[in-house]
Short mmCIF file of C-alpha atoms in Angstrom, two decimals:
data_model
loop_
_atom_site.label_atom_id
_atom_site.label_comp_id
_atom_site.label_asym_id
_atom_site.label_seq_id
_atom_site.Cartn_x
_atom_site.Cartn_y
_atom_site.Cartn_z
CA UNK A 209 122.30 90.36 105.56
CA UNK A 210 119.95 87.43 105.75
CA UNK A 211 116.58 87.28 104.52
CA UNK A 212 117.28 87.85 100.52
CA UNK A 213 114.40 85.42 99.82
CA UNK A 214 111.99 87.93 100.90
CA UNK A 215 112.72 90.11 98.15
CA UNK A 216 112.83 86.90 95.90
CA UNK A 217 109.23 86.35 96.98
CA UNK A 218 108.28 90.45 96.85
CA UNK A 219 109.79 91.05 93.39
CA UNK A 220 107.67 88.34 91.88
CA UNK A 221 104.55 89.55 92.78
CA UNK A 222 105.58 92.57 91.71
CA UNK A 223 106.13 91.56 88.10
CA UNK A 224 103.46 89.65 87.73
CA UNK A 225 101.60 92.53 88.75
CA UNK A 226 103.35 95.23 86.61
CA UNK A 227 103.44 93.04 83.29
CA UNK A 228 99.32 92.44 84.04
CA UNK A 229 98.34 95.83 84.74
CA UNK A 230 98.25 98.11 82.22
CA UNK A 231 97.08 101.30 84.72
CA UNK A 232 100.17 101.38 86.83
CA UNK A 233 100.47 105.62 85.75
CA UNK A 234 96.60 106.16 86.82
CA UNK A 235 97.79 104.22 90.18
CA UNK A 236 100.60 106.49 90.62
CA UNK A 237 98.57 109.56 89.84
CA UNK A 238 96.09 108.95 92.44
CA UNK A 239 99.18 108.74 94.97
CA UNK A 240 100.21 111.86 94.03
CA UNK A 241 96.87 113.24 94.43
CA UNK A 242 96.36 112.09 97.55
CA UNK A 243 99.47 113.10 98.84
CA UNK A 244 98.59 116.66 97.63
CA UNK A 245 95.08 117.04 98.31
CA UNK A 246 96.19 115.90 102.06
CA UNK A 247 99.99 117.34 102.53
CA UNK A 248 99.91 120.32 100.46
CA UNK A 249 101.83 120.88 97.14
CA UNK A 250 105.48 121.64 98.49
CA UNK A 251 107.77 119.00 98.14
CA UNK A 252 109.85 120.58 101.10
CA UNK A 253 107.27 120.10 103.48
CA UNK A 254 105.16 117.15 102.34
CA UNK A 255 107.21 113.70 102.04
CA UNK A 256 104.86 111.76 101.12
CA UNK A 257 104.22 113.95 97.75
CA UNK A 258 108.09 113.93 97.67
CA UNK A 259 108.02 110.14 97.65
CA UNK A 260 105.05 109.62 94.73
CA UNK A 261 106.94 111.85 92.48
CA UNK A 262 109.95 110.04 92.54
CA UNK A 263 107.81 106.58 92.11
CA UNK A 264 106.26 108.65 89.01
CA UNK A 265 109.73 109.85 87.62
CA UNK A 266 111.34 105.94 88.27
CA UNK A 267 108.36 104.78 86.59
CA UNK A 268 108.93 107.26 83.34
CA UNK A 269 105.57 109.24 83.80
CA UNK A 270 106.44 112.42 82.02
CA UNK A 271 106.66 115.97 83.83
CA UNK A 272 103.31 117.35 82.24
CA UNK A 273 101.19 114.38 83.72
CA UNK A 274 103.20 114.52 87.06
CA UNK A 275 102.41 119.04 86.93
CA UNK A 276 98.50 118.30 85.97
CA UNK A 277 98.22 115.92 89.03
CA UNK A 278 99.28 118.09 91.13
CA UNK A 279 97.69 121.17 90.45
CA UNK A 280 94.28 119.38 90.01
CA UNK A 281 94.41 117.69 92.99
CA UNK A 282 94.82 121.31 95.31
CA UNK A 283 92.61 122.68 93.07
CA UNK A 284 89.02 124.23 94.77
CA UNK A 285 86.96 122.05 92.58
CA UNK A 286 89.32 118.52 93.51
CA UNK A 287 87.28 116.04 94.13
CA UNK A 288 87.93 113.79 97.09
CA UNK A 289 89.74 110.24 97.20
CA UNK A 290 89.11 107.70 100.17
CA UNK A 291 92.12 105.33 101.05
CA UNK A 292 90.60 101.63 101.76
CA UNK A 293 91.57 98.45 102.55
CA UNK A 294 89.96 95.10 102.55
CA UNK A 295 90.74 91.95 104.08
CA UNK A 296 89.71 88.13 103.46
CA UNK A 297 90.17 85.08 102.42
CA UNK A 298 90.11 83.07 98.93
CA UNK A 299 89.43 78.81 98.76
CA UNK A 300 91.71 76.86 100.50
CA UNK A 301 92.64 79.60 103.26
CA UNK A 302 94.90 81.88 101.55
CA UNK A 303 94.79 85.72 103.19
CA UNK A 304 94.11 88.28 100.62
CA UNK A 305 95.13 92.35 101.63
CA UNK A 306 93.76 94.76 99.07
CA UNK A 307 94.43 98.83 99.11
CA UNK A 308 92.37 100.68 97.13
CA UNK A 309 91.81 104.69 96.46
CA UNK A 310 88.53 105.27 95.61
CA UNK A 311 86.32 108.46 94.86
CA UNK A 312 83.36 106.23 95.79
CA UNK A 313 83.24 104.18 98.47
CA UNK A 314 80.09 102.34 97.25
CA UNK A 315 81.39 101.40 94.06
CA UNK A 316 84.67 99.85 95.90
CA UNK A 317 83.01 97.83 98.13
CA UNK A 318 80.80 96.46 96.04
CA UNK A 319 82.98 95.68 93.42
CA UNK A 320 85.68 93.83 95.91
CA UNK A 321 82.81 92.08 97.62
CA UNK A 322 81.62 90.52 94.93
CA UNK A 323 84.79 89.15 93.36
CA UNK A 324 85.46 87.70 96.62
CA UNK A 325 82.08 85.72 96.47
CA UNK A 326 81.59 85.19 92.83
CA UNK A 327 85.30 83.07 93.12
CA UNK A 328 84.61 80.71 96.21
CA UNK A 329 86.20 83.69 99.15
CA UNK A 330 84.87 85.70 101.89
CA UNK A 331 85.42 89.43 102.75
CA UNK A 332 86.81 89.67 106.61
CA UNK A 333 86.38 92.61 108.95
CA UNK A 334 89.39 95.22 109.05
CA UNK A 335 92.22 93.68 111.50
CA UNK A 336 91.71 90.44 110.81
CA UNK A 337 95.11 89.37 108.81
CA UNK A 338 97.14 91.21 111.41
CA UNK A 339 98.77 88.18 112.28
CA UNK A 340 99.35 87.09 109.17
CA UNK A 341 101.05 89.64 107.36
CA UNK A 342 104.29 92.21 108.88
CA UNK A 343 104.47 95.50 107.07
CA UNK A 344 107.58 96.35 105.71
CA UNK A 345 109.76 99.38 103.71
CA UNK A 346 111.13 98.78 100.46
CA UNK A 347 113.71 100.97 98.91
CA UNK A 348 115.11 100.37 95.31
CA UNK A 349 117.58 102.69 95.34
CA UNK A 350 120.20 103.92 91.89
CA UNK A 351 123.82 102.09 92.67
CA UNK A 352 125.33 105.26 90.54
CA UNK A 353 124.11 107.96 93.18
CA UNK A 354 125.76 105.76 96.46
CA UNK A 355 128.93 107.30 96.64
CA UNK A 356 130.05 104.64 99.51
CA UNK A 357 131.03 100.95 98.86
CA UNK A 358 128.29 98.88 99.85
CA UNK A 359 129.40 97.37 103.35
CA UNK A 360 129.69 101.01 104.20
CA UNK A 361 126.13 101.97 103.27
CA UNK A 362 124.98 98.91 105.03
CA UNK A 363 126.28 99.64 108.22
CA UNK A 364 125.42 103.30 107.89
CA UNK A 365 122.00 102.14 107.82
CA UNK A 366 121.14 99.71 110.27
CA UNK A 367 120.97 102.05 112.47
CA UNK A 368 118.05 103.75 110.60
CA UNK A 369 115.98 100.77 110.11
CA UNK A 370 117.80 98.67 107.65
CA UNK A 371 116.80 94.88 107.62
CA UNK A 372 118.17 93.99 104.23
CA UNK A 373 119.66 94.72 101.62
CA UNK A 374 120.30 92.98 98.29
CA UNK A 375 122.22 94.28 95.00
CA UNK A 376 120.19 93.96 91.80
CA UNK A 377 122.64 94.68 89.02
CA UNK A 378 122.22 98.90 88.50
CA UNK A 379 119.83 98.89 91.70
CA UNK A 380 120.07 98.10 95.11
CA UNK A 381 117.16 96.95 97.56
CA UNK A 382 116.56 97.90 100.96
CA UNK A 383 114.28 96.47 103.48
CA UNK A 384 112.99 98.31 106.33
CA UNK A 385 110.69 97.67 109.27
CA UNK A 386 107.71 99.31 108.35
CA UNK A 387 108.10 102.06 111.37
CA UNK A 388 111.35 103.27 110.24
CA UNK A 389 110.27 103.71 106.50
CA UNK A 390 109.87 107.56 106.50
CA UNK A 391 113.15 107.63 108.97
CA UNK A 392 115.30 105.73 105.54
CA UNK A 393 113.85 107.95 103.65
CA UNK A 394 114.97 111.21 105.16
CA UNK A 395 118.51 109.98 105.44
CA UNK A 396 118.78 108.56 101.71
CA UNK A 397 117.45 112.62 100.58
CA UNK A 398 120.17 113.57 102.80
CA UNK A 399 123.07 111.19 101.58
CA UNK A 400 121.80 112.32 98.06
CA UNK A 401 121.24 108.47 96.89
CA UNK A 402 118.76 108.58 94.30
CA UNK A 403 115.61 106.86 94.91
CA UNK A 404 114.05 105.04 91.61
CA UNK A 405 110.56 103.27 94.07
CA UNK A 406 110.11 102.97 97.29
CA UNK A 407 106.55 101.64 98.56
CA UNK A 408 105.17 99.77 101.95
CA UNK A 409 104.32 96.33 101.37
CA UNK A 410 102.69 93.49 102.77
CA UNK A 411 104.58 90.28 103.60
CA UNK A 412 103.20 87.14 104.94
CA UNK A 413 104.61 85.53 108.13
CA UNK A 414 104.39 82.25 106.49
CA UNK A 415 103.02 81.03 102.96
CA UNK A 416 100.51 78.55 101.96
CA UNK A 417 101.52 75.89 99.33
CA UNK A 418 99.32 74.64 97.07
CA UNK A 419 99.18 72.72 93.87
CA UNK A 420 99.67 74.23 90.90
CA UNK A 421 95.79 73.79 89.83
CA UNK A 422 94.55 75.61 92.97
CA UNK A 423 97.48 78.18 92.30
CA UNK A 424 96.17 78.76 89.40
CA UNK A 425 92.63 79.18 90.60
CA UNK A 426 93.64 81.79 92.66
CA UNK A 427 95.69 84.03 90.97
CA UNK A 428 92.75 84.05 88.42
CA UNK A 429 90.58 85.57 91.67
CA UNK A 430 93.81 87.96 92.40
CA UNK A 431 93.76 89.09 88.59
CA UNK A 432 90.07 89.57 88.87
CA UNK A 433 90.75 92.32 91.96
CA UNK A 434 93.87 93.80 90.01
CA UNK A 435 91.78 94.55 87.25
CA UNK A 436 89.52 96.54 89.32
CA UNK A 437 89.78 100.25 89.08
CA UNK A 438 90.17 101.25 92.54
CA UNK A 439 92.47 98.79 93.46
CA UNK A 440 96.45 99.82 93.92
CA UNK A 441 97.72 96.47 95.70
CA UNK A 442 96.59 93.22 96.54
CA UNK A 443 98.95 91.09 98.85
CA UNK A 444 98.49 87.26 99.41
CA UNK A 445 100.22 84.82 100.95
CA UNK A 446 100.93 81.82 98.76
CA UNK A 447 103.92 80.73 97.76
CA UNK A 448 104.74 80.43 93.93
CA UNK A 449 107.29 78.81 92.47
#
């Protein structure tokens, strides 16, 4: 299918962000607690918990720390987490998403306002980079568990929201519109294909390209967010070489 360049453009950020970030198990754990605290601890009926445990088992997070999550978060004394977002803009116009889980609202928003200020940007009102970015599904999926050839699988899918997909040595990627995310999902449980990550991401319609100072200058801001706490994702739409 066409379109391979998308995951070109997804799995750098992506790397740059894992290799960076040195939290990525405290940003998985407060996925799973989130999913519990709001879906309930069975697997069988909440998919969303389903989902964050296999990110935490693809990611290596060991059982114990995966258990303690769990039972903390639908504990009576569980403190709450907020799901956030904030959107604006760096220098030179690029759009900047950030998601963040938070168990204080006033610390986020503080925090994200001022590295948007302190390095030359401007936080927008939610909505505003709705025509910027499209929302999509992404599936890495184990090539061992498919126990169809791949042109198979591909055509098997597309009718539950497959886009594209794009073999990566022992994994294969899938690319989903962002409504049928939870609909791949289901049938990938049900086909029994193992899946190592799957996550909803942020895509820009079209990039900004810049020179290689300015680049620079604002990865340094994205960095800056990254390193914040509360933060789980920041999206952007410049195009690195």
């Amino acid at each position: 299918m066409a379109g391979h360049s998308k995951w070109a453009n997804i799995k750098h950020r992506k790397g740059a962000q894992d290799k960076k970030r040195s939290k990525i198990f405290s940003r998985i754990i407060k996925e799973i607690t989130i999913s519990a605290k709001s879906g309930g601890p069975d697997i069988n009926s909440n998919p969303r918990l389903r989902l964050a445990i296999q990110n935490a088992k693809g990611a290596n997070m060991p059982k114990d720390n995966i258990e303690r999550a769990i039972k903390k978060a639908t504990s009576n004394d569980a403190g709450q987490i907020f799901e956030i977002n904030f959107e604006g803009y760096g220098p030179h116009g690029v759009a900047i998403f950030i998601e963040c889980a938070t168990d204080n609202k006033n610390r986020t928003v503080s925090n994200i306002r001022a590295v948007f200020s302190k390095n030359g940007g401007s936080l927008g009102v939610n909505g505003s980079l709705d025509f910027i970015f499209n929302t999509i599904g992404i599936f890495q999926i184990d090539k061992d568990s498919i126990q169809t050839n791949l042109e198979d699988l591909e055509m098997i899918l597309i009718d539950y929201g497959l886009e594209d997909l794009e073999n990566e040595g022992n994994k294969i990627i899938l690319l989903t519109s962002f409504h049928s995310f939870g609909l791949m999902q289901t049938e990938l449980e049900k086909m029994e294909i193992k899946i190592i990550n799957a996550e909803v991401h942020k895509i820009p319609k079209e990039y900004i390209k810049l020179d290689k100072e300015k680049t620079l200058k604002i990865l340094t801001m994205i960095e800056k967010f990254e390193e914040e706490e509360d933060v789980q994702n920041v999206f952007h739409n410049i195009e690195i070489n």
